[in-house]
XYZ file of C-alpha atoms in Angstrom:
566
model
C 105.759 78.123 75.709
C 107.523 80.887 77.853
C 110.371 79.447 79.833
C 112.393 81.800 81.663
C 115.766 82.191 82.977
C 116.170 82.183 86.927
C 118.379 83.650 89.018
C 120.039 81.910 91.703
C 122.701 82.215 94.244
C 124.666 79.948 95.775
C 126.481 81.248 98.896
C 128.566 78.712 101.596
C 125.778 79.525 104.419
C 122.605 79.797 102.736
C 121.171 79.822 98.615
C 118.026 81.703 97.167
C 116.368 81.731 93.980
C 114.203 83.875 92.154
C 111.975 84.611 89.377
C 110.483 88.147 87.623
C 107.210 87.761 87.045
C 105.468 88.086 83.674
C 103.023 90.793 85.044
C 103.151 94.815 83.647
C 105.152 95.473 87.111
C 107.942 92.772 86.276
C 107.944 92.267 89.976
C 110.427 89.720 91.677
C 109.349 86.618 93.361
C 112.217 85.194 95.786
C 110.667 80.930 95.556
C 110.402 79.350 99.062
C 111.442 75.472 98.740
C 108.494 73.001 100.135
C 109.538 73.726 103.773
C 108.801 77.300 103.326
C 112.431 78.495 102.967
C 113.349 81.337 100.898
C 116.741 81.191 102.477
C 117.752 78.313 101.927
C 120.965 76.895 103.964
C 123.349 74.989 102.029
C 123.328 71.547 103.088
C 122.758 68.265 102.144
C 122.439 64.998 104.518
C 122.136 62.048 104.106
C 120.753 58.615 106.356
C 119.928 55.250 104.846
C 118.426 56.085 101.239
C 116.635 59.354 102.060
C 118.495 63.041 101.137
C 117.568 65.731 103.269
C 118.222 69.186 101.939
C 117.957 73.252 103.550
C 116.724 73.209 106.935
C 115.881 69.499 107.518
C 119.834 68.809 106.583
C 120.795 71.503 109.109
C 118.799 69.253 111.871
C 121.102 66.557 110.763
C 124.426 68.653 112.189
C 123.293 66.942 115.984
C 122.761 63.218 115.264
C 124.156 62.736 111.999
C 126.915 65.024 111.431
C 129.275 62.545 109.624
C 126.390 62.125 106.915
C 125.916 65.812 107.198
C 127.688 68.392 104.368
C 127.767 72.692 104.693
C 130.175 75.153 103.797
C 131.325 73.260 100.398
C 130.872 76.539 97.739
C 134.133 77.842 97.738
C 136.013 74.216 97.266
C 134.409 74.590 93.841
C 137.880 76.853 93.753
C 139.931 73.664 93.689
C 140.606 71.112 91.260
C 142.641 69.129 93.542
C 142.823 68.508 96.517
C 146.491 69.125 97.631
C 146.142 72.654 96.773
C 143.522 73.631 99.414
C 145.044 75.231 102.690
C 144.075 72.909 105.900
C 142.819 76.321 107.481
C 140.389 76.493 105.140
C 139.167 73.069 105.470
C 139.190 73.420 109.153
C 137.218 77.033 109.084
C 134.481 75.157 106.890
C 134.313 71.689 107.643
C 135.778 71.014 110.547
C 134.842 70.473 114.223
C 131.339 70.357 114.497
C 130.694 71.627 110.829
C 129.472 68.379 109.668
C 131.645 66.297 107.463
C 135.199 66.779 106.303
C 136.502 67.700 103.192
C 139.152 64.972 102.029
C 140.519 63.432 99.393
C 138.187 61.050 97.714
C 141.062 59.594 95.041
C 143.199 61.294 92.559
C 143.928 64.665 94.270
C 139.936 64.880 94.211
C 138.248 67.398 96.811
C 135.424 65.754 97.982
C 133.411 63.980 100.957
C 133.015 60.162 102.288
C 129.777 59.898 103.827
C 130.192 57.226 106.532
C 127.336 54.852 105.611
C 127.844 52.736 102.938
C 131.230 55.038 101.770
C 129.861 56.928 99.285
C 132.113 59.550 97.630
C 130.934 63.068 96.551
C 132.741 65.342 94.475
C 132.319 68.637 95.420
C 130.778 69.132 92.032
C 128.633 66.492 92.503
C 127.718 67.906 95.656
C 127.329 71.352 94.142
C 124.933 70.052 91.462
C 122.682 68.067 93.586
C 122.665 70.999 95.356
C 121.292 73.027 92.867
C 119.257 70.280 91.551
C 117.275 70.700 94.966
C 116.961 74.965 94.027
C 115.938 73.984 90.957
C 112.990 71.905 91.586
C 111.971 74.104 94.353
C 111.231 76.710 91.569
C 109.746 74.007 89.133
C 107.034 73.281 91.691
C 106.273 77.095 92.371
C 106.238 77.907 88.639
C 104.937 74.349 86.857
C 107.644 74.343 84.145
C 110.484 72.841 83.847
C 113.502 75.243 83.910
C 116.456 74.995 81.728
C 118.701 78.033 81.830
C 119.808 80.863 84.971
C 122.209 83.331 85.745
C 124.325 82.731 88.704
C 125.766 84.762 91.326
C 129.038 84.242 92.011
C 131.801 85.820 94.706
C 133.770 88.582 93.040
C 137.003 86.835 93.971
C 135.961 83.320 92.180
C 138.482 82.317 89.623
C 137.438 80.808 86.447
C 138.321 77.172 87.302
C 135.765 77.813 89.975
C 133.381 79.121 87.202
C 134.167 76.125 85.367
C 133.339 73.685 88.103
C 129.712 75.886 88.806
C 128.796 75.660 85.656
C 129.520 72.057 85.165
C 127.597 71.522 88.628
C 124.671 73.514 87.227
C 124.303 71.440 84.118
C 124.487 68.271 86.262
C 121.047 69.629 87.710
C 119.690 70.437 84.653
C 120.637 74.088 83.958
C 122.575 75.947 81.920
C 124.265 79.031 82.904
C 123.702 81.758 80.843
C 125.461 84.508 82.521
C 127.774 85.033 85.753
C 127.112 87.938 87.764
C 129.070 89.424 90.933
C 127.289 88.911 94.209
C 127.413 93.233 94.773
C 126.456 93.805 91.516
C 123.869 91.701 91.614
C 122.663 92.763 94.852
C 122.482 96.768 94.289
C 120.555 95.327 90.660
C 117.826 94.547 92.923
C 117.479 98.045 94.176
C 118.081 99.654 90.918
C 115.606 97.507 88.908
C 113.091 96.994 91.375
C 109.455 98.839 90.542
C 108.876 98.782 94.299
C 111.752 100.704 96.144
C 110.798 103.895 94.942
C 111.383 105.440 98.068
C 115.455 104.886 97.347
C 117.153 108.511 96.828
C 119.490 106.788 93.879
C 116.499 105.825 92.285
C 114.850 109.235 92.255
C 118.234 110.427 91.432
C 118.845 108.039 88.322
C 115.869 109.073 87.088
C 117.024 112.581 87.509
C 120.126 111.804 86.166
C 122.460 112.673 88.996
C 125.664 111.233 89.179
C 126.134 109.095 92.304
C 128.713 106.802 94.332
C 127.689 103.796 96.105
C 128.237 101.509 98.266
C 127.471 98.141 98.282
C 129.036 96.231 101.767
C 128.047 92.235 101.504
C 128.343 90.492 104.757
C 128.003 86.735 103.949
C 128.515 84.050 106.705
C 132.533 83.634 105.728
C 133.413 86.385 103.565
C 132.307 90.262 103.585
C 133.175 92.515 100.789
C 132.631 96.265 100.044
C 132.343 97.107 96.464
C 132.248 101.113 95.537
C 130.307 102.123 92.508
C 129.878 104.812 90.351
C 126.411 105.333 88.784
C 126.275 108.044 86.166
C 123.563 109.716 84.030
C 124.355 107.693 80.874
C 123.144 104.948 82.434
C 126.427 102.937 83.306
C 127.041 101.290 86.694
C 130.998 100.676 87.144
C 133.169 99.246 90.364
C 135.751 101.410 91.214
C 137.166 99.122 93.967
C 136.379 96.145 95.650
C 138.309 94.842 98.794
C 137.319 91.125 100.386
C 137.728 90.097 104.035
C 137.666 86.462 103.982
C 137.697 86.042 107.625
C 134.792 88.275 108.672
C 131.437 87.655 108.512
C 128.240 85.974 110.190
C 130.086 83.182 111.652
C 132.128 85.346 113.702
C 129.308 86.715 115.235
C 127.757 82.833 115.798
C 131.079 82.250 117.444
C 131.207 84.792 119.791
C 127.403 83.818 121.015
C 128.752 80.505 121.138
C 131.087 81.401 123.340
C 128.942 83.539 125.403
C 126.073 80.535 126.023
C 128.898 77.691 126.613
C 130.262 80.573 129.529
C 126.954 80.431 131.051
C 126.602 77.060 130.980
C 129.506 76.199 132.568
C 129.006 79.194 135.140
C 125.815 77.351 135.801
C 126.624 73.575 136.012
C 130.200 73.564 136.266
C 130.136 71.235 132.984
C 132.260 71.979 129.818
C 131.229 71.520 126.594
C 133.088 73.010 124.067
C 135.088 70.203 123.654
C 131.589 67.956 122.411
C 130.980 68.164 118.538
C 126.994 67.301 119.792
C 126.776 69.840 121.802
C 128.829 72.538 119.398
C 126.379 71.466 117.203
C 123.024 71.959 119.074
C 125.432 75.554 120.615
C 125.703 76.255 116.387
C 122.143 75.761 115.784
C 120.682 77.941 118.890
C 123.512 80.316 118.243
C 121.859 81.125 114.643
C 118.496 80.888 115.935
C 118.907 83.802 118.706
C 120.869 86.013 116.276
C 117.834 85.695 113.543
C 115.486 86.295 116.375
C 117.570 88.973 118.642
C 117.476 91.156 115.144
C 113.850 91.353 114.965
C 112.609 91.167 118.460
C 114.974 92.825 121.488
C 114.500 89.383 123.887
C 115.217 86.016 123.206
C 115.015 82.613 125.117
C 117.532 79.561 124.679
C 116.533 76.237 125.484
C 119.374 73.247 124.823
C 117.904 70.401 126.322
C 120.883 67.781 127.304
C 123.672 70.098 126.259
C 126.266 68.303 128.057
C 126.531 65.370 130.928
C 122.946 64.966 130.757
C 122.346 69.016 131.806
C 119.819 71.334 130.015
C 120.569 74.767 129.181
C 118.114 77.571 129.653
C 118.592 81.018 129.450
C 117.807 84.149 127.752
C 119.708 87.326 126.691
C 118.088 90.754 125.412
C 119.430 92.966 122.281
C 121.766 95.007 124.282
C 123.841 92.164 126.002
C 124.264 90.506 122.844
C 125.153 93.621 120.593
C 127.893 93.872 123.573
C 129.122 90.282 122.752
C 129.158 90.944 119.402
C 130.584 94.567 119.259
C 134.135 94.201 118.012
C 132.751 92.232 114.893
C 130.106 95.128 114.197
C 132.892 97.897 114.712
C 135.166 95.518 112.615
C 132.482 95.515 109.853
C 132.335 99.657 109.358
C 135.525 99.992 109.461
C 136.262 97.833 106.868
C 133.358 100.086 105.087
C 135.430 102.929 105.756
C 138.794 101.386 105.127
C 137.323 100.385 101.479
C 136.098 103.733 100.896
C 139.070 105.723 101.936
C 141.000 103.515 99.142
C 138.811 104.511 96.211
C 140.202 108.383 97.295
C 136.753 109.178 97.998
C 135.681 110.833 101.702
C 132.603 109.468 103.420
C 130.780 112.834 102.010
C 131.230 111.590 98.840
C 129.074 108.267 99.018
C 125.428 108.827 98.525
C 124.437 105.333 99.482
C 125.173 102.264 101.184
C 123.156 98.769 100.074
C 123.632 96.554 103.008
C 123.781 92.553 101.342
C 124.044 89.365 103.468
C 122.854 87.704 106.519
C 125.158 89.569 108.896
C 123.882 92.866 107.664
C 120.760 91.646 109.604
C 121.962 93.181 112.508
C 120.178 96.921 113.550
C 123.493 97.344 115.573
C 125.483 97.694 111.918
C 123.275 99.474 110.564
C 123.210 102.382 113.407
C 127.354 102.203 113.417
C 126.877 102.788 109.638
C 124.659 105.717 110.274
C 126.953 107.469 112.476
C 129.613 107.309 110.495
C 127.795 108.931 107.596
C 125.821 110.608 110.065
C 127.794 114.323 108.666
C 126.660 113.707 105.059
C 123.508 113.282 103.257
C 123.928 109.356 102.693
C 121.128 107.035 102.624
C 121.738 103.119 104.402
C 119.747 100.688 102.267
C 118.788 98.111 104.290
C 115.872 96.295 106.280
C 116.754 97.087 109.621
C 116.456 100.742 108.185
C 113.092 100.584 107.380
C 113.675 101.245 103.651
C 113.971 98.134 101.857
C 111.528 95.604 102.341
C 113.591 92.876 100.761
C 115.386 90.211 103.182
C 119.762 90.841 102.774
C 119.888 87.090 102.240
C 117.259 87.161 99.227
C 118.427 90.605 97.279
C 121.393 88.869 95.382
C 119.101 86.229 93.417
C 116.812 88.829 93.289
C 119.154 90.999 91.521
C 120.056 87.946 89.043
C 116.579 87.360 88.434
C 116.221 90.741 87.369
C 119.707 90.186 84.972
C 117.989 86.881 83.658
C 114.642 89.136 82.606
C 116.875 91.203 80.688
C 118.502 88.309 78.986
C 114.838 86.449 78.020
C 114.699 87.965 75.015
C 117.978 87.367 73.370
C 118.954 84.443 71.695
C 121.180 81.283 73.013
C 124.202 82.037 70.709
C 124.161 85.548 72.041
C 123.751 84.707 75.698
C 126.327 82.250 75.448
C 129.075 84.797 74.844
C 128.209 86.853 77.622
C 129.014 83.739 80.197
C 132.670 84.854 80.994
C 132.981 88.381 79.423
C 132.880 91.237 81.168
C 133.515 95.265 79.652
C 136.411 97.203 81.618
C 136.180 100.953 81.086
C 138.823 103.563 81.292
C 137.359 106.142 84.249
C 137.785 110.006 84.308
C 140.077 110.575 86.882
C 139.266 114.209 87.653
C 135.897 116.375 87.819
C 135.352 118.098 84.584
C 133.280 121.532 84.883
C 132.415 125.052 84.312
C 132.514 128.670 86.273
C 128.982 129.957 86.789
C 128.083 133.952 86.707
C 128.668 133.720 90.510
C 132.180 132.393 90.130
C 131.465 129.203 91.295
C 132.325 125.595 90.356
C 129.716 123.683 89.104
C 130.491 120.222 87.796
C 129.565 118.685 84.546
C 131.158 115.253 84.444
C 132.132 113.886 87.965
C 135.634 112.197 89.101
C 135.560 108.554 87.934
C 132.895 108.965 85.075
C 132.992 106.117 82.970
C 134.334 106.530 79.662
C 133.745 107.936 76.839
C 130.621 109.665 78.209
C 128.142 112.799 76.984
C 126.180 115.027 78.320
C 123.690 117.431 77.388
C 121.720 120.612 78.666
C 119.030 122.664 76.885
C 118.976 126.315 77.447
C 115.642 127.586 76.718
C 116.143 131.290 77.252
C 119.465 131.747 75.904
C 119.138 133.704 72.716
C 122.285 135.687 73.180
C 125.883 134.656 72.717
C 127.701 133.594 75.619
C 131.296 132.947 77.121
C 131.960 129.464 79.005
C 135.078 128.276 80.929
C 136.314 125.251 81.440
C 138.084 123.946 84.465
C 139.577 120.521 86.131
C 138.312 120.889 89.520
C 138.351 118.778 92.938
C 135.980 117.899 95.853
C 137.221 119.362 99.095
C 136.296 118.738 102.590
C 135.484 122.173 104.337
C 135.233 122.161 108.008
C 133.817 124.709 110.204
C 133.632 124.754 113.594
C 130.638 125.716 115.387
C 130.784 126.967 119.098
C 128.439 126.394 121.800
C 125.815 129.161 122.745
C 127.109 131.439 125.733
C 125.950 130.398 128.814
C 123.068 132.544 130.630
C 124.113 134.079 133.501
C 122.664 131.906 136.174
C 119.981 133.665 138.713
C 120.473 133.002 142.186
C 117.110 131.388 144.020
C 116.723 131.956 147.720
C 116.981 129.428 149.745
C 119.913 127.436 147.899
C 121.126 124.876 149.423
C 124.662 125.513 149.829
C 125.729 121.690 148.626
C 123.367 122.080 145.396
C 125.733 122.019 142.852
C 125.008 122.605 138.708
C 125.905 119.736 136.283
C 126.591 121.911 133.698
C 129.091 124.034 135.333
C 131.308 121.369 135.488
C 131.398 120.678 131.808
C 132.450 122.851 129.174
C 130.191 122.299 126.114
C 132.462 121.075 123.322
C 132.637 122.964 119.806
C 130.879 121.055 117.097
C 132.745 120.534 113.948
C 130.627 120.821 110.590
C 131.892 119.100 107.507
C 130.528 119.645 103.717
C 131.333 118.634 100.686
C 132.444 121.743 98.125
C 133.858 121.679 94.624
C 137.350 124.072 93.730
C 138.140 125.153 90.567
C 142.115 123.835 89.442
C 143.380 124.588 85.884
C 141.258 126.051 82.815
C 140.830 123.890 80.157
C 139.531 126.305 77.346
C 137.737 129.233 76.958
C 134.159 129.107 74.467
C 132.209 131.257 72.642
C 128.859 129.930 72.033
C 126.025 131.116 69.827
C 122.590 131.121 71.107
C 119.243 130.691 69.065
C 115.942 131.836 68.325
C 114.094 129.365 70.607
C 117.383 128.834 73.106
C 120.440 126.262 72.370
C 121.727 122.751 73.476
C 125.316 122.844 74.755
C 126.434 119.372 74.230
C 129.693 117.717 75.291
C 131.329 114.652 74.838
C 134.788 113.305 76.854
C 136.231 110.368 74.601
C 137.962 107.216 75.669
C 141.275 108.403 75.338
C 140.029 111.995 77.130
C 139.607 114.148 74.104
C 136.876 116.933 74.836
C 134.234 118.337 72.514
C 131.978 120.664 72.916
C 128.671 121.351 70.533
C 126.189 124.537 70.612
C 122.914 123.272 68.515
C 120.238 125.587 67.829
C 116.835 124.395 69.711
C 114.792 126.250 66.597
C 116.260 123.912 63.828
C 119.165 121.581 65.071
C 121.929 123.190 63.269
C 125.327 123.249 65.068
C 126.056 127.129 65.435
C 129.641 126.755 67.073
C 131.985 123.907 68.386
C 135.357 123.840 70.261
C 137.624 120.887 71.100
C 140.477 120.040 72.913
């Protein structure tokens, strides 16, 4: 009986998981739980005997907020209690986040509900947790699941890997394989049969070497990751940089903020100092930034906010892309701030795969398309209009699509792939040759993952040739374009003599053109190749340690006719 291997991740806000289904397009399926959540938050509450989990837990935050648990994934970090900052445990669990984080005995992180003084671990937590995710998919697929992959921040250290993967096999499931939230995200574009419409798909298939992007703004935590993708195939991280106070609860916060100001404006009534009414704020505060992304109006209704007093109101796109506009500029920069540390310009990157609830915001995604706006870059997300996958669903999508690859190998094998990963040496200059027109033309790019190969077949060349070989760098060339002349203005009769032009007063400003071109540095070699009867293939190979080769085979029977290394 086929049982597969799910993917699922397990973020501090919200948890998805997902399946590939056995069909000849080995499409993805993200599973909705029985409430119809595909996004699923992460909470569990609890009142008398009865659990509530996703959404209906969330409801809890109001009237049961001591019974009430969020924000616990990242205490999986911690083995005891005493080592957790009380920042941290204030930033996730604190006012009007539902119920503490404390020390449930021996140095144990954990939470006390308040009826009947229960103790959780936050591994117990964790696996009930995923217990919940897991029979979500068992009632969407009728079989009972026993193994997954699991997403996991690209920060998490292995006692926290330790503690997931004890959690998971509390709930039934074994973890097969880890997988970084950004790799697993930009998986799901790269592995998905339905985003054909993605230039680094048409390019892979083309094999053109490309840098990406992938920027993964969770509810806590964002993180850029840069990639390289080259033509053999390999998909490396050349940096990573993680901002672990910036994300989609800064955004909440500020429209928090903004809805308590008009309601006091209105009834003269605080209540920011309520955890009731921060908790009914939290819950319309999420509500109007899922809704203000996809529609440009949205109402608020908070009936008995504080004192007794109801809050209506409403607040359009543009007033609330104001309120949250230093978080949004905060966001690209720290895109461009990552970039500018891999020693990479903006030119460079080819795409940008936008991961995480925050990203659900079309005011990002415009910033991120103006600062790219000189290059050629493509912004992958579904504000865009080019990916039709939710940012909150593409990282278990991604690990579903891991766990297809994995179905066929055996458990011994998988097993050893849990906490290994491979760590490549990387080219760390472009590699290429001088055309007849004197110009650079690259063969393996800057950061190329190594050792690597490449291969062209020249059809038409019969005749010997001459190659040489040269380091050689991107540069940044900027030209600047000016304005048109003015025409000579005609003069009308009958001007009024206070009629004044507009454009007089302003002097057009020149417009600066950046591209991206390639410079020849220092020759490596100088070859003489043979051609053949039906043209040759010019092979060559860098190895780990940077040693270059370079093979001439003749298309007509294979046979090497000349080689040169170095």
């Amino acid at each position: 009986m086929f049982n597969p291997i799910v993917g699922i991740s397990f973020g501090n806000v919200s948890s998805s998981i997902a399946i590939v289904k056995q069909d000849n397009k080995g499409t993805v399926e993200v599973i909705a739980n029985q409430d119809g959540e595909r996004t699923i938050p992460s909470a569990l509450s609890y009142k008398g005997d009865d659990e509530y989990h996703g959404g209906q837990a969330i409801q809890q935050l109001v009237r049961n907020p001591k019974n009430t648990i969020i924000n616990f994934r990242d205490f999986l970090s911690f083995n005891k209690f005493s080592e957790i900052d009380s920042q941290l445990i204030k930033d996730r669990t604190g006012s009007g986040n539902g119920c503490e984080l404390v020390d449930i005995g021996d140095d144990k992180p954990g939470f006390i509900l308040e009826q009947g003084k229960t103790k959780l671990s936050v591994i117990e937590v964790s696996a009930r947790h995923l217990k919940n995710l897991k029979l979500a998919a068992e009632d969407y697929t009728g079989i009972t699941l026993e193994k997954c992959t699991l997403t996991v921040p690209v920060d998490f250290n292995e006692a926290a890997k330790k503690n997931m993967a004890q959690a998971a096999l509390k709930a039934g499931l074994q973890v097969v394989q880890f997988i970084a939230e950004p790799t697993a995200g930009l998986l799901s574009i790269l592995e998905s049969s339905q985003a054909t419409s993605h230039s680094i798909l048409v390019n892979k298939r083309e094999q053109k070497d490309k840098n990406v992007v992938v920027a993964d703004f969770g509810g806590f935590t964002s993180t850029v990751s840069v990639y390289s993708i080259r033509n053999n195939g390999i998909l490396s991280s050349l940096h990573t940089e993680i901002n672990h106070k910036l994300g989609g609860e800064n955004m909440d916060d500020a429209l928090i903020k903004f809805l308590a100001a008009d309601f006091e404006k209105k009834t003269k009534t605080k209540c920011l100092n309520n955890i009731r009414s921060l908790a009914k704020l939290k819950i319309n505060a999420i509500l109007t930034k899922k809704t203000l992304s996809n529609v440009t109006n949205a109402t608020v209704g908070i009936d008995s906010l504080a004192d007794g007093l109801d809050l209506h109101t409403s607040i359009n796109r543009l007033r609330y892309e104001l309120v949250i506009s230093k978080i949004v500029n905060e966001m690209a920069s720290f895109v461009e701030s990552t970039i500018a540390k891999t020693g990479l310009d903006i030119l460079e990157i080819d795409a940008v795969v936008l991961l995480g609830g925050a990203s659900f915001t079309p005011k990002l995604t415009v910033n991120l398309q103006d600062l790219f706006s000189d290059g050629e870059c493509e912004i992958i997300s579904l504000t865009s209009g080019n990916e039709s996958q939710h940012p909150d669903e593409m990282i278990s999508a991604g690990a579903a699509y891991q766990a297809a690859l994995l179905e066929e190998d055996d458990t011994e094998a998988l097993e050893t792939l849990v906490e290994h990963a491979v760590s490549v040496p990387h080219l760390n200059q472009t590699i290429g040759l001088v055309n007849a027109e004197g110009a650079f033309e690259p063969i393996f790019e800057k950061n190329t993952p190594l050792p690597s190969r490449k291969s062209f077949k020249l059809y038409k060349q019969q005749k010997d040739f001459q190659l040489e070989l040269y380091t050689g760098k991107v540069e940044i060339k900027e030209t600047v374009e000016e304005p048109p002349a003015k025409e000579e203005k005609i003069e009308q009769d009958n001007k009024d003599d206070d009629e004044s032009d507009w454009s007089d007063d302003e002097d057009d400003e020149p417009e600066v053109i950046r591209e991206k071109v390639y410079a020849k540095q220092d020759k490596l070699l100088s070859f003489g190749g043979k051609g053949g009867k039906k043209g040759c293939e010019l092979i060559f190979e860098i190895s780990k340690d940077c040693g270059l080769k370079i093979v001439v085979r003749d298309l007509s029977n294979g046979e090497v006719t000349s080689k040169a290394q170095l």
